[in-house]
CSV table of C-alpha atoms in Angstrom, one decimal:
chain,number,residue,atom,x,y,z
A,1,UNK,CA,-37.9,241.3,173.0
A,2,UNK,CA,-38.7,245.0,173.8
A,3,UNK,CA,-37.9,245.8,170.2
A,4,UNK,CA,-40.2,243.1,168.9
A,5,UNK,CA,-43.1,244.3,171.1
A,6,UNK,CA,-42.7,248.0,170.3
A,7,UNK,CA,-42.3,247.5,166.5
A,8,UNK,CA,-45.0,245.0,166.4
A,9,UNK,CA,-47.4,247.3,168.1
A,10,UNK,CA,-46.4,250.4,166.0
A,11,UNK,CA,-46.3,248.7,162.6
A,12,UNK,CA,-47.0,244.9,162.4
A,13,UNK,CA,-45.7,241.6,163.6
A,14,UNK,CA,-43.4,240.9,160.7
A,15,UNK,CA,-41.8,244.3,161.0
A,16,UNK,CA,-41.3,243.7,164.7
A,17,UNK,CA,-39.6,240.3,164.0
A,18,UNK,CA,-37.3,241.9,161.4
A,19,UNK,CA,-36.2,244.7,163.6
A,20,UNK,CA,-35.7,242.4,166.5
A,21,UNK,CA,-33.3,240.3,164.4
A,22,UNK,CA,-31.4,243.4,163.2
A,23,UNK,CA,-31.0,244.7,166.7
A,24,UNK,CA,-29.8,241.2,167.9
A,25,UNK,CA,-27.3,241.0,165.0
A,26,UNK,CA,-25.9,244.5,165.8
A,27,UNK,CA,-25.6,243.7,169.5
A,28,UNK,CA,-23.8,240.5,168.6
A,29,UNK,CA,-21.4,242.4,166.3
A,30,UNK,CA,-20.5,245.1,168.8
A,31,UNK,CA,-19.9,242.5,171.5
A,32,UNK,CA,-17.7,240.5,169.1
A,33,UNK,CA,-15.7,243.5,168.1
A,34,UNK,CA,-15.1,244.5,171.6
A,35,UNK,CA,-14.1,240.9,172.6
A,36,UNK,CA,-11.7,240.7,169.5
A,37,UNK,CA,-10.1,244.1,170.1
A,38,UNK,CA,-9.3,243.1,173.7
A,39,UNK,CA,-8.0,239.6,173.0
A,40,UNK,CA,-4.4,240.7,172.6
A,41,UNK,CA,-4.5,242.5,176.0
A,42,UNK,CA,-6.3,239.4,177.7
A,43,UNK,CA,-3.5,237.1,176.6
A,44,UNK,CA,-0.8,239.5,178.0
A,45,UNK,CA,0.5,240.4,174.6
A,46,UNK,CA,1.2,243.9,172.9
A,47,UNK,CA,-0.1,243.0,169.4
A,48,UNK,CA,3.0,243.0,167.3
A,49,UNK,CA,2.2,239.5,165.9
A,50,UNK,CA,-1.2,240.6,164.8
A,51,UNK,CA,0.3,243.7,163.1
A,52,UNK,CA,2.9,241.5,161.4
A,53,UNK,CA,0.3,239.4,159.8
A,54,UNK,CA,-1.9,242.4,158.9
A,55,UNK,CA,1.0,244.1,157.1
A,56,UNK,CA,2.2,240.9,155.4
A,57,UNK,CA,-1.3,240.4,154.0
A,58,UNK,CA,-1.9,244.0,152.9
A,59,UNK,CA,0.8,246.6,152.2
A,60,UNK,CA,3.5,244.0,151.7
A,61,UNK,CA,1.6,242.9,148.7
A,62,UNK,CA,1.5,246.4,147.3
A,63,UNK,CA,5.2,247.2,147.0
A,64,UNK,CA,6.0,247.8,150.7
A,65,UNK,CA,8.8,246.1,152.6
A,66,UNK,CA,8.1,245.1,156.2
A,67,UNK,CA,11.1,244.6,158.5
A,68,UNK,CA,10.3,242.8,161.8
A,69,UNK,CA,12.0,243.1,165.3
A,70,UNK,CA,14.9,245.3,164.2
A,71,UNK,CA,17.5,246.5,166.7
A,72,UNK,CA,17.7,250.3,166.9
A,73,UNK,CA,21.2,251.3,168.3
A,74,UNK,CA,20.9,252.9,171.7
A,75,UNK,CA,17.2,252.2,171.9
A,76,UNK,CA,14.8,249.2,172.4
A,77,UNK,CA,13.9,246.8,169.6
A,78,UNK,CA,11.5,248.2,167.0
A,79,UNK,CA,8.4,246.1,166.4
A,80,UNK,CA,8.2,246.9,162.7
A,81,UNK,CA,9.8,249.3,160.3
A,82,UNK,CA,7.7,249.8,157.1
A,83,UNK,CA,9.5,251.0,153.9
A,84,UNK,CA,7.1,251.9,151.1
A,85,UNK,CA,6.5,254.2,148.1
A,86,UNK,CA,5.1,256.8,150.4
A,87,UNK,CA,7.8,256.9,153.1
A,88,UNK,CA,9.3,255.0,156.0
A,89,UNK,CA,7.4,254.4,159.3
A,90,UNK,CA,8.4,253.1,162.7
A,91,UNK,CA,5.6,251.0,164.1
A,92,UNK,CA,5.1,250.2,167.8
A,93,UNK,CA,2.3,248.2,169.3
A,94,UNK,CA,0.4,248.6,172.6
A,95,UNK,CA,-2.6,246.7,174.1
A,96,UNK,CA,-4.6,248.3,176.8
A,97,UNK,CA,-7.6,247.1,178.9
A,98,UNK,CA,-10.9,247.6,176.9
A,99,UNK,CA,-12.0,250.4,179.3
A,100,UNK,CA,-8.8,252.4,179.0
A,101,UNK,CA,-9.3,255.9,177.7
A,102,UNK,CA,-6.7,257.1,175.2
A,103,UNK,CA,-7.0,260.8,174.2
A,104,UNK,CA,-4.9,263.8,173.1
A,105,UNK,CA,-5.0,267.0,175.0
A,106,UNK,CA,-2.7,270.0,174.5
A,107,UNK,CA,-0.5,268.2,172.1
A,108,UNK,CA,0.1,265.3,174.5
A,109,UNK,CA,-1.4,261.8,174.8
A,110,UNK,CA,-3.2,260.8,178.0
A,111,UNK,CA,-3.9,257.2,178.9
A,112,UNK,CA,-6.5,257.1,181.6
A,113,UNK,CA,-5.5,260.7,182.5
A,114,UNK,CA,-1.7,260.0,182.6
A,115,UNK,CA,0.8,261.2,180.3
A,116,UNK,CA,3.1,258.8,178.5
A,117,UNK,CA,6.3,260.8,178.5
A,118,UNK,CA,8.8,257.9,178.6
A,119,UNK,CA,7.0,255.8,175.9
A,120,UNK,CA,6.7,258.8,173.6
A,121,UNK,CA,10.3,259.7,174.1
A,122,UNK,CA,11.4,256.2,173.2
A,123,UNK,CA,9.4,256.2,170.1
A,124,UNK,CA,10.4,259.6,168.8
A,125,UNK,CA,14.0,259.0,169.8
A,126,UNK,CA,14.0,255.7,167.9
A,127,UNK,CA,12.5,257.3,164.8
A,128,UNK,CA,15.1,260.1,165.0
A,129,UNK,CA,18.0,257.6,165.3
A,130,UNK,CA,16.7,255.6,162.2
A,131,UNK,CA,16.4,258.8,160.2
A,132,UNK,CA,20.1,259.7,161.1
A,133,UNK,CA,21.4,256.3,160.3
A,134,UNK,CA,19.6,255.9,157.0
A,135,UNK,CA,20.6,259.5,156.0
A,136,UNK,CA,24.2,258.7,156.7
A,137,UNK,CA,23.9,255.3,154.9
A,138,UNK,CA,22.1,256.6,151.7
A,139,UNK,CA,23.5,260.1,151.5
A,140,UNK,CA,19.9,261.4,151.2
A,141,UNK,CA,17.7,263.2,153.7
A,142,UNK,CA,15.3,260.5,155.2
A,143,UNK,CA,12.1,261.1,157.2
A,144,UNK,CA,10.8,258.3,159.6
A,145,UNK,CA,7.4,258.8,161.2
A,146,UNK,CA,6.7,257.0,164.5
A,147,UNK,CA,3.3,255.2,164.7
A,148,UNK,CA,1.6,253.5,167.6
A,149,UNK,CA,-1.1,250.8,166.7
A,150,UNK,CA,-3.6,250.4,169.6
A,151,UNK,CA,-5.0,247.0,170.3
A,152,UNK,CA,-7.9,247.5,172.7
A,153,UNK,CA,-8.7,250.5,174.8
A,154,UNK,CA,-10.9,253.4,173.8
A,155,UNK,CA,-9.4,256.0,171.6
A,156,UNK,CA,-11.0,259.5,171.6
A,157,UNK,CA,-10.7,259.3,167.8
A,158,UNK,CA,-8.7,257.2,165.4
A,159,UNK,CA,-6.3,258.3,164.2
A,160,UNK,CA,-4.9,261.3,166.1
A,161,UNK,CA,-1.4,262.7,166.6
A,162,UNK,CA,0.1,263.6,169.9
A,163,UNK,CA,3.6,263.9,171.3
A,164,UNK,CA,4.9,263.6,167.7
A,165,UNK,CA,3.3,260.1,167.4
A,166,UNK,CA,0.3,259.0,165.4
A,167,UNK,CA,-2.2,256.8,167.3
A,168,UNK,CA,-4.7,254.5,165.5
A,169,UNK,CA,-6.4,251.1,165.5
A,170,UNK,CA,-4.8,248.6,163.1
A,171,UNK,CA,-7.0,249.1,160.0
A,172,UNK,CA,-7.3,252.8,160.4
A,173,UNK,CA,-3.5,253.0,160.6
A,174,UNK,CA,-3.3,251.4,157.3
A,175,UNK,CA,-5.7,254.0,155.9
A,176,UNK,CA,-3.6,256.7,157.4
A,177,UNK,CA,-0.4,255.4,156.0
A,178,UNK,CA,-2.0,255.2,152.5
A,179,UNK,CA,-3.2,258.8,152.7
A,180,UNK,CA,-0.2,260.5,154.5
A,181,UNK,CA,3.0,260.2,152.4
A,182,UNK,CA,6.2,261.8,153.3
A,183,UNK,CA,8.1,260.7,150.2
A,184,UNK,CA,7.5,259.4,146.6
A,185,UNK,CA,9.8,256.5,146.2
A,186,UNK,CA,10.1,254.2,143.2
A,187,UNK,CA,10.2,250.4,143.5
A,188,UNK,CA,13.9,250.5,143.1
A,189,UNK,CA,14.3,253.2,145.8
A,190,UNK,CA,12.0,251.2,148.2
A,191,UNK,CA,14.2,248.1,147.7
A,192,UNK,CA,17.4,250.2,148.2
A,193,UNK,CA,16.1,251.7,151.4
A,194,UNK,CA,14.9,248.4,152.7
A,195,UNK,CA,18.4,247.0,152.2
A,196,UNK,CA,20.0,250.1,153.9
A,197,UNK,CA,17.5,249.6,156.8
A,198,UNK,CA,18.4,245.9,157.2
A,199,UNK,CA,22.1,247.0,157.3
A,200,UNK,CA,21.7,249.8,160.0
A,201,UNK,CA,19.1,248.1,162.0
A,202,UNK,CA,20.3,244.5,162.4
A,203,UNK,CA,18.9,241.6,164.2
A,204,UNK,CA,20.8,240.9,167.4
A,205,UNK,CA,22.5,244.4,167.7
A,206,UNK,CA,25.4,244.0,165.2
A,207,UNK,CA,25.5,245.7,161.8
A,208,UNK,CA,25.1,243.3,158.9
A,209,UNK,CA,28.0,242.7,156.6
A,210,UNK,CA,28.0,244.9,153.6
A,211,UNK,CA,26.4,243.3,150.5
């Protein structure tokens, strides 16, 4: 209403109405985006199902292989392992309260002012284990980057890297993956690496039988 009055007084009534509609739509959009971003947290989830759908409908159609809920020996279950032409990524999901502040400082990540040492150690440790297992399985040096997709919360910027882990919202993480390659694999190599990953990271904790 204030926008309508001010713009109408400064220009004309039509301009005032148009600006009022624009402001209302922008306000609705930002409220919807905030509500949508926090929906995973409000339901007590971490966001892995949302990420599964996103990867399946985007990068999986462009030559990537997405492996869901794989067991990393000696570590917790991996949400997703993404094998693509540009490299291999270990993906973890976390959902925080919409007002939670997530920011890097001095090379470390802080969530509401607290470090996340245990979580970061789990992710980097899992990535290192996958690297070792795939290197042994394929006979080639393999690099695995740990990524953390943030569902909700307020990131200082997106993406950023701290504690050896890349943090970003879902769609910005996709852009980061597209622009930050660690390898240059052919379609045949991607398929070979995906099969090797299935073998060394089984479902249920036991290695799959050799093909």
